[in-house]
Amino acid sequence: MSNLAIKHGAINLGQGFPNFDGPEFVKEAAIQAIKDGKNQYARGYGVQELNNAIAERFKKDTGLAVDPEKEVTVTSGCTEAIAATILGLINPGDEVILFAPFYDSYEATLSMAGANVKCVTLRPPNFAVPINELKSAISKNTRAVLINTPHNPTGKMFTREEMNAIASICIENDVLVFTDEVYDKLAFEMDHISMASLPGMFERTVTMNSLGKTFSLTGWKIGWAIAPPHLTWGVRQAHAFLTFATSTPMQWATSVALRAPDSYYEELKRDYMKKKAILVEGLEAVGFKVFPSSGTYFVVVDHTPFGLENDIAFCEYLIEKVGVVAIPTSVFYLNPEDGKNLVRFTFCKDEETLKAAVKRMKEKLMRK
């Protein structure tokens, strides 16, 4: 979709990366680290200063004290944390349950690990977790449930009731939880809840996060996994043979970023809420059915009022005839049919770009 955007001169509200830069104080810290000679391999599981900063932030966010040396592993982005967790803890034939729609690397990495993937589908309008379906999906071969909250692509945030229900099912059936929390600071309408912070869950949870989304530095690829020592062991075994170590100066700069004052996160949330309002109001005015998004910088809409047969046909039309890029959501489902009526837009762009995209849609997109 990004290639098509370039070809057709379309405004890219597809791929989830900002078109504005990260904060100066973090970039300066990276430059300083390079000048200070912090340019050779880092320890495999992370620069000590960064491991400490990750543990500090986790304690502040969840109340949990973790050992930065034994329970924190720095990875090359959250995508590598996901890969190391899956390859390090899942054996061929193990079952892993995903909530569809899901970030596409989950299924790909589970295939590499030889896992059997089961899906529980979250359905519009509110993408609630069907707890009974989850209970039915669990079997004696279920090794883990993978959760992403706030959720890409829908913007859903798992509620405390849903998290508690999932936690009790996992405890009852001795199942692990892998939780992708990269959008934890982009929680607009409710507080983010970390699965590891629920009673009895730290011992069976791997919590994954990254720098990129919160600090608009997606190209740095700094992520991490937090887990008790018996799970960290598996994550580190895989990580050692995936990337071994992660960019040294960027780790030093990330340790500075994670100690940012609360005011940074408050301003971030304010900015994104303004951007979200521009996009959501615009999409509604154009005639889409817009589903509620409580977190992330994504919003999912029903494109069927415009009369195209499926999400891919609609997105191609939107690029070629209207000059705006969205992502077809069928790529986020095991069964593409489940996503054929939905497309995803992102609002991690400057306000002018969002307004220009809305203007194009208002002028050129006609309801059938």
Tab-separated table of C-alpha atoms in Angstrom:
chain	number	residue	atom	x	y	z
A	1	MET	CA	0.000	0.000	0.000
A	2	SER	CA	2.880	2.376	0.768
A	3	ASN	CA	4.367	1.642	-2.679
A	4	LEU	CA	1.006	2.324	-4.332
A	5	ALA	CA	0.772	5.579	-2.347
A	6	ILE	CA	4.047	6.759	-3.895
A	7	LYS	CA	3.002	5.615	-7.391
A	8	HIS	CA	-0.339	7.479	-7.278
A	9	GLY	CA	0.751	10.477	-5.166
A	10	ALA	CA	-1.762	9.396	-2.525
A	11	ILE	CA	-1.864	10.589	1.087
A	12	ASN	CA	-0.731	7.645	3.208
A	13	LEU	CA	-3.083	6.936	6.117
A	14	GLY	CA	-2.192	3.262	5.790
A	15	GLN	CA	1.041	2.168	7.423
A	16	GLY	CA	1.362	3.003	11.117
A	17	PHE	CA	4.398	5.261	11.233
A	18	PRO	CA	4.344	8.997	12.028
A	19	ASN	CA	5.208	11.582	9.362
A	20	PHE	CA	6.664	13.803	12.119
A	21	ASP	CA	9.823	13.367	14.124
A	22	GLY	CA	10.512	12.196	17.664
A	23	PRO	CA	11.530	14.536	20.509
A	24	GLU	CA	14.803	16.467	20.327
A	25	PHE	CA	15.992	15.379	23.802
A	26	VAL	CA	15.944	11.718	22.728
A	27	LYS	CA	17.678	12.372	19.395
A	28	GLU	CA	20.331	14.438	21.195
A	29	ALA	CA	20.928	11.562	23.617
A	30	ALA	CA	21.566	9.217	20.656
A	31	ILE	CA	24.001	11.686	19.061
A	32	GLN	CA	25.804	12.068	22.401
A	33	ALA	CA	26.045	8.298	22.836
A	34	ILE	CA	27.608	7.945	19.364
A	35	LYS	CA	30.083	10.759	20.142
A	36	ASP	CA	30.883	9.145	23.488
A	37	GLY	CA	31.995	5.986	21.665
A	38	LYS	CA	29.059	3.760	22.634
A	39	ASN	CA	29.202	2.049	19.257
A	40	GLN	CA	30.273	-1.565	19.795
A	41	TYR	CA	28.120	-4.597	20.553
A	42	ALA	CA	25.966	-4.208	23.638
A	43	ARG	CA	25.341	-7.034	26.101
A	44	GLY	CA	23.041	-9.511	24.445
A	45	TYR	CA	20.114	-8.797	26.766
A	46	GLY	CA	20.580	-5.020	26.853
A	47	VAL	CA	22.669	-2.055	28.019
A	48	GLN	CA	22.423	-2.040	31.832
A	49	GLU	CA	21.197	1.554	31.943
A	50	LEU	CA	18.302	0.698	29.608
A	51	ASN	CA	17.349	-2.477	31.479
A	52	ASN	CA	17.178	-0.345	34.640
A	53	ALA	CA	15.042	2.318	32.922
A	54	ILE	CA	12.623	-0.331	31.573
A	55	ALA	CA	12.250	-1.841	35.063
A	56	GLU	CA	11.676	1.634	36.574
A	57	ARG	CA	8.985	2.509	34.047
A	58	PHE	CA	7.298	-0.891	34.474
A	59	LYS	CA	7.159	-0.371	38.246
A	60	LYS	CA	5.687	3.099	37.782
A	61	ASP	CA	3.088	1.816	35.299
A	62	THR	CA	2.086	-1.469	36.951
A	63	GLY	CA	3.371	-1.397	40.535
A	64	LEU	CA	5.459	-4.525	39.798
A	65	ALA	CA	9.132	-4.574	40.773
A	66	VAL	CA	11.130	-6.624	38.259
A	67	ASP	CA	14.813	-7.550	38.242
A	68	PRO	CA	16.406	-5.615	35.338
A	69	GLU	CA	19.188	-8.221	35.034
A	70	LYS	CA	17.098	-11.392	35.132
A	71	GLU	CA	13.646	-10.364	33.927
A	72	VAL	CA	14.206	-7.739	31.202
A	73	THR	CA	15.514	-8.514	27.687
A	74	VAL	CA	16.148	-5.757	25.131
A	75	THR	CA	15.273	-6.696	21.542
A	76	SER	CA	15.374	-5.132	18.074
A	77	GLY	CA	11.857	-3.724	18.213
A	78	CYS	CA	8.758	-5.368	19.635
A	79	THR	CA	8.511	-7.530	16.503
A	80	GLU	CA	11.734	-9.252	17.560
A	81	ALA	CA	10.462	-9.541	21.149
A	82	ILE	CA	7.424	-11.353	19.714
A	83	ALA	CA	9.643	-13.625	17.594
A	84	ALA	CA	12.043	-14.422	20.469
A	85	THR	CA	9.138	-15.141	22.813
A	86	ILE	CA	7.383	-17.438	20.357
A	87	LEU	CA	10.505	-19.228	19.089
A	88	GLY	CA	11.907	-19.515	22.614
A	89	LEU	CA	8.779	-20.762	24.396
A	90	ILE	CA	6.593	-22.499	21.798
A	91	ASN	CA	7.332	-26.024	20.552
A	92	PRO	CA	6.093	-27.621	17.306
A	93	GLY	CA	2.516	-28.821	17.825
A	94	ASP	CA	1.765	-26.405	20.683
A	95	GLU	CA	-1.490	-24.498	20.264
A	96	VAL	CA	-1.499	-20.718	20.551
A	97	ILE	CA	-4.711	-18.686	20.590
A	98	LEU	CA	-4.848	-15.309	18.816
A	99	PHE	CA	-7.606	-12.717	18.857
A	100	ALA	CA	-8.469	-11.805	15.268
A	101	PRO	CA	-7.930	-9.327	13.738
A	102	PHE	CA	-4.226	-9.473	14.681
A	103	TYR	CA	-0.866	-7.929	13.764
A	104	ASP	CA	0.401	-10.090	10.902
A	105	SER	CA	3.788	-10.994	12.426
A	106	TYR	CA	2.042	-13.120	15.096
A	107	GLU	CA	0.804	-15.729	12.639
A	108	ALA	CA	4.030	-15.676	10.591
A	109	THR	CA	6.251	-16.283	13.625
A	110	LEU	CA	3.957	-18.967	15.022
A	111	SER	CA	4.277	-20.745	11.657
A	112	MET	CA	8.080	-20.594	11.974
A	113	ALA	CA	7.763	-22.202	15.417
A	114	GLY	CA	5.542	-24.998	14.056
A	115	ALA	CA	2.653	-23.958	16.295
A	116	ASN	CA	-1.019	-24.669	15.632
A	117	VAL	CA	-2.830	-21.336	15.512
A	118	LYS	CA	-6.373	-21.028	16.831
A	119	CYS	CA	-8.398	-17.861	16.490
A	120	VAL	CA	-11.077	-16.170	18.540
A	121	THR	CA	-12.644	-13.358	16.504
A	122	LEU	CA	-13.426	-9.923	17.939
A	123	ARG	CA	-16.426	-8.520	16.059
A	124	PRO	CA	-17.709	-4.986	15.459
A	125	PRO	CA	-19.102	-2.721	16.710
A	126	ASN	CA	-17.213	-2.935	20.020
A	127	PHE	CA	-14.876	-5.904	19.356
A	128	ALA	CA	-15.711	-7.428	22.759
A	129	VAL	CA	-13.951	-10.648	23.795
A	130	PRO	CA	-16.340	-13.624	23.417
A	131	ILE	CA	-15.258	-15.354	26.643
A	132	ASN	CA	-17.223	-18.540	25.953
A	133	GLU	CA	-15.528	-18.909	22.559
A	134	LEU	CA	-12.160	-18.510	24.279
A	135	LYS	CA	-13.079	-21.211	26.812
A	136	SER	CA	-14.088	-23.559	23.967
A	137	ALA	CA	-10.849	-22.869	22.073
A	138	ILE	CA	-8.659	-23.978	25.011
A	139	SER	CA	-7.499	-27.604	24.854
A	140	LYS	CA	-4.902	-29.776	26.576
A	141	ASN	CA	-2.421	-28.663	23.871
A	142	THR	CA	-2.916	-24.922	24.450
A	143	ARG	CA	0.425	-23.406	25.446
A	144	ALA	CA	-0.304	-19.663	25.214
A	145	VAL	CA	-2.789	-16.893	24.469
A	146	LEU	CA	-1.439	-13.809	22.673
A	147	ILE	CA	-3.069	-10.479	23.529
A	148	ASN	CA	-2.518	-7.025	22.061
A	149	THR	CA	-3.977	-4.127	24.074
A	150	PRO	CA	-4.492	-1.374	23.025
A	151	HIS	CA	-5.307	-3.395	19.910
A	152	ASN	CA	-4.029	-3.047	16.344
A	153	PRO	CA	-5.955	-2.729	14.013
A	154	THR	CA	-9.214	-1.922	15.863
A	155	GLY	CA	-8.103	0.505	18.595
A	156	LYS	CA	-9.966	-1.654	21.133
A	157	MET	CA	-8.717	-1.736	24.706
A	158	PHE	CA	-9.344	-4.903	26.690
A	159	THR	CA	-11.488	-4.034	29.719
A	160	ARG	CA	-10.646	-5.059	33.276
A	161	GLU	CA	-13.517	-7.590	33.184
A	162	GLU	CA	-12.160	-9.131	29.978
A	163	MET	CA	-8.601	-9.234	31.321
A	164	ASN	CA	-9.744	-10.858	34.581
A	165	ALA	CA	-11.761	-13.456	32.671
A	166	ILE	CA	-8.811	-14.286	30.372
A	167	ALA	CA	-6.488	-14.453	33.405
A	168	SER	CA	-8.691	-16.943	35.261
A	169	ILE	CA	-9.014	-19.149	32.153
A	170	CYS	CA	-5.207	-19.133	31.773
A	171	ILE	CA	-4.580	-19.928	35.452
A	172	GLU	CA	-7.194	-22.678	35.451
A	173	ASN	CA	-5.697	-24.335	32.339
A	174	ASP	CA	-2.008	-23.547	33.065
A	175	VAL	CA	-1.636	-21.444	29.902
A	176	LEU	CA	0.933	-18.682	29.283
A	177	VAL	CA	0.044	-15.175	28.115
A	178	PHE	CA	2.144	-13.171	25.646
A	179	THR	CA	1.043	-9.557	25.708
A	180	ASP	CA	1.977	-6.907	23.145
A	181	GLU	CA	1.600	-3.483	24.792
A	182	VAL	CA	3.348	-1.159	22.321
A	183	TYR	CA	0.415	1.267	22.350
A	184	ASP	CA	0.132	1.430	26.161
A	185	LYS	CA	0.755	5.197	26.234
A	186	LEU	CA	-1.830	5.813	23.508
A	187	ALA	CA	-4.803	4.915	25.711
A	188	PHE	CA	-7.487	7.559	25.285
A	189	GLU	CA	-10.715	6.413	26.848
A	190	MET	CA	-9.727	4.072	29.654
A	191	ASP	CA	-6.623	3.154	31.620
A	192	HIS	CA	-4.297	0.599	30.107
A	193	ILE	CA	-4.113	-2.646	32.113
A	194	SER	CA	-1.026	-4.870	31.979
A	195	MET	CA	-1.914	-8.555	32.209
A	196	ALA	CA	1.211	-9.198	34.322
A	197	SER	CA	-0.172	-6.914	37.057
A	198	LEU	CA	-3.259	-9.098	37.672
A	199	PRO	CA	-3.127	-11.562	40.608
A	200	GLY	CA	-1.290	-14.786	39.751
A	201	MET	CA	-0.349	-13.627	36.241
A	202	PHE	CA	3.246	-12.315	36.411
A	203	GLU	CA	4.594	-15.879	36.658
A	204	ARG	CA	2.959	-16.874	33.373
A	205	THR	CA	3.186	-13.649	31.333
A	206	VAL	CA	5.673	-12.188	28.858
A	207	THR	CA	5.044	-8.423	28.480
A	208	MET	CA	6.382	-6.895	25.254
A	209	ASN	CA	6.769	-3.222	24.451
A	210	SER	CA	8.892	-0.770	22.468
A	211	LEU	CA	10.133	2.777	22.093
A	212	GLY	CA	8.877	3.470	18.570
A	213	LYS	CA	5.168	4.195	18.956
A	214	THR	CA	5.418	6.306	22.106
A	215	PHE	CA	8.354	8.426	20.939
A	216	SER	CA	7.668	8.549	17.174
A	217	LEU	CA	11.014	6.859	16.467
A	218	THR	CA	9.793	3.701	14.738
A	219	GLY	CA	13.003	3.336	12.685
A	220	TRP	CA	15.181	2.837	15.767
A	221	LYS	CA	13.723	-0.626	16.443
A	222	ILE	CA	14.230	-0.804	20.214
A	223	GLY	CA	11.907	-3.206	22.023
A	224	TRP	CA	11.905	-5.354	25.148
A	225	ALA	CA	10.335	-8.347	26.840
A	226	ILE	CA	9.646	-8.524	30.582
A	227	ALA	CA	9.091	-11.968	32.091
A	228	PRO	CA	9.952	-14.089	35.157
A	229	PRO	CA	13.354	-15.860	34.930
A	230	HIS	CA	11.991	-19.252	33.786
A	231	LEU	CA	10.317	-17.595	30.759
A	232	THR	CA	13.097	-15.038	30.179
A	233	TRP	CA	15.499	-17.983	29.765
A	234	GLY	CA	13.581	-19.157	26.669
A	235	VAL	CA	13.220	-15.635	25.258
A	236	ARG	CA	16.980	-15.028	25.591
A	237	GLN	CA	17.922	-18.364	24.013
A	238	ALA	CA	16.016	-17.395	20.866
A	239	HIS	CA	17.077	-13.726	20.958
A	240	ALA	CA	20.756	-14.761	21.076
A	241	PHE	CA	20.403	-16.351	17.625
A	242	LEU	CA	17.998	-13.858	16.066
A	243	THR	CA	19.829	-10.553	16.506
A	244	PHE	CA	22.185	-11.296	19.456
A	245	ALA	CA	22.270	-7.598	20.410
A	246	THR	CA	20.501	-4.348	19.568
A	247	SER	CA	21.864	-0.947	18.450
A	248	THR	CA	24.048	0.328	21.322
A	249	PRO	CA	23.712	4.133	21.006
A	250	MET	CA	19.958	3.861	20.474
A	251	GLN	CA	19.677	1.819	23.684
A	252	TRP	CA	21.444	4.569	25.633
A	253	ALA	CA	19.085	7.158	24.132
A	254	THR	CA	16.066	4.978	24.953
A	255	SER	CA	17.117	4.904	28.604
A	256	VAL	CA	16.838	8.719	28.531
A	257	ALA	CA	13.456	8.583	26.725
A	258	LEU	CA	11.888	6.207	29.254
A	259	ARG	CA	12.703	8.610	32.068
A	260	ALA	CA	10.738	11.417	30.384
A	261	PRO	CA	8.470	13.367	32.751
A	262	ASP	CA	4.742	12.573	32.874
A	263	SER	CA	4.108	15.841	31.043
A	264	TYR	CA	5.593	14.258	27.875
A	265	TYR	CA	2.970	11.483	27.897
A	266	GLU	CA	0.156	13.907	28.716
A	267	GLU	CA	1.090	16.116	25.766
A	268	LEU	CA	1.423	13.069	23.489
A	269	LYS	CA	-2.094	11.949	24.399
A	270	ARG	CA	-3.508	15.477	23.895
A	271	ASP	CA	-1.898	15.752	20.450
A	272	TYR	CA	-3.196	12.361	19.354
A	273	MET	CA	-6.704	13.073	20.602
A	274	LYS	CA	-6.782	16.194	18.402
A	275	LYS	CA	-5.564	14.191	15.402
A	276	LYS	CA	-8.081	11.437	16.093
A	277	ALA	CA	-10.961	13.955	16.239
A	278	ILE	CA	-10.002	15.401	12.824
A	279	LEU	CA	-9.933	11.952	11.213
A	280	VAL	CA	-12.992	10.434	12.921
A	281	GLU	CA	-15.210	13.482	12.311
A	282	GLY	CA	-13.997	13.594	8.714
A	283	LEU	CA	-14.660	9.894	8.073
A	284	GLU	CA	-18.154	10.174	9.574
A	285	ALA	CA	-18.891	13.236	7.423
A	286	VAL	CA	-17.771	11.346	4.312
A	287	GLY	CA	-20.250	8.557	5.117
A	288	PHE	CA	-18.239	5.732	6.683
A	289	LYS	CA	-19.534	3.784	9.643
A	290	VAL	CA	-16.719	4.463	12.139
A	291	PHE	CA	-16.175	2.009	15.000
A	292	PRO	CA	-15.020	3.299	18.405
A	293	SER	CA	-11.251	3.350	18.974
A	294	SER	CA	-10.147	3.710	22.610
A	295	GLY	CA	-6.386	3.439	22.047
A	296	THR	CA	-3.573	3.148	19.419
A	297	TYR	CA	-3.447	5.548	16.484
A	298	PHE	CA	-5.781	3.462	14.322
A	299	VAL	CA	-9.464	3.564	13.542
A	300	VAL	CA	-11.481	0.891	11.708
A	301	VAL	CA	-14.450	1.717	9.474
A	302	ASP	CA	-17.091	-0.159	7.484
A	303	HIS	CA	-16.560	0.750	3.808
A	304	THR	CA	-19.725	-0.949	2.463
A	305	PRO	CA	-21.753	2.302	2.041
A	306	PHE	CA	-19.534	2.969	-1.007
A	307	GLY	CA	-20.595	-0.198	-2.825
A	308	LEU	CA	-17.268	-1.965	-3.506
A	309	GLU	CA	-17.148	-5.750	-3.244
A	310	ASN	CA	-14.472	-6.081	-0.535
A	311	ASP	CA	-11.789	-4.286	1.446
A	312	ILE	CA	-9.033	-4.792	-1.156
A	313	ALA	CA	-11.175	-3.476	-4.030
A	314	PHE	CA	-12.161	-0.494	-1.861
A	315	CYS	CA	-8.554	0.318	-0.866
A	316	GLU	CA	-7.375	0.099	-4.491
A	317	TYR	CA	-10.209	2.425	-5.554
A	318	LEU	CA	-9.397	4.805	-2.692
A	319	ILE	CA	-5.757	5.065	-3.783
A	320	GLU	CA	-6.272	5.294	-7.536
A	321	LYS	CA	-9.396	7.478	-7.726
A	322	VAL	CA	-9.404	9.422	-4.441
A	323	GLY	CA	-5.683	9.632	-3.603
A	324	VAL	CA	-5.812	8.316	-0.018
A	325	VAL	CA	-4.323	5.110	1.408
A	326	ALA	CA	-6.042	2.833	3.934
A	327	ILE	CA	-5.193	-0.766	4.849
A	328	PRO	CA	-7.545	-3.648	3.969
A	329	THR	CA	-8.174	-5.533	7.211
A	330	SER	CA	-8.632	-8.991	5.663
A	331	VAL	CA	-4.834	-9.397	6.030
A	332	PHE	CA	-5.343	-9.379	9.819
A	333	TYR	CA	-7.603	-12.473	9.888
A	334	LEU	CA	-7.008	-16.219	9.493
A	335	ASN	CA	-10.203	-16.198	7.413
A	336	PRO	CA	-9.952	-13.115	5.127
A	337	GLU	CA	-13.752	-13.129	4.645
A	338	ASP	CA	-14.108	-11.917	8.259
A	339	GLY	CA	-12.395	-8.633	7.379
A	340	LYS	CA	-13.806	-7.948	3.921
A	341	ASN	CA	-16.139	-5.112	5.079
A	342	LEU	CA	-13.552	-3.254	7.166
A	343	VAL	CA	-10.581	-0.987	6.436
A	344	ARG	CA	-8.097	0.648	8.791
A	345	PHE	CA	-6.962	4.274	8.761
A	346	THR	CA	-4.164	5.725	10.899
A	347	PHE	CA	-4.051	9.209	12.422
A	348	CYS	CA	-0.316	9.289	13.296
A	349	LYS	CA	0.174	12.107	10.772
A	350	ASP	CA	0.361	15.882	11.143
A	351	GLU	CA	-2.949	17.745	11.209
A	352	GLU	CA	-2.491	19.253	7.714
A	353	THR	CA	-2.058	15.771	6.209
A	354	LEU	CA	-5.179	14.476	7.982
A	355	LYS	CA	-7.233	17.492	6.865
A	356	ALA	CA	-5.994	17.113	3.264
A	357	ALA	CA	-6.947	13.418	3.237
A	358	VAL	CA	-10.438	14.187	4.590
A	359	LYS	CA	-10.847	16.953	1.961
A	360	ARG	CA	-9.976	14.526	-0.867
A	361	MET	CA	-12.466	11.963	0.416
A	362	LYS	CA	-15.223	14.560	0.790
A	363	GLU	CA	-14.647	15.740	-2.792
A	364	LYS	CA	-14.151	12.410	-4.564
A	365	LEU	CA	-15.720	9.577	-2.580
A	366	MET	CA	-19.361	9.012	-3.454
A	367	ARG	CA	-21.779	6.725	-1.601
A	368	LYS	CA	-23.429	4.176	-3.869
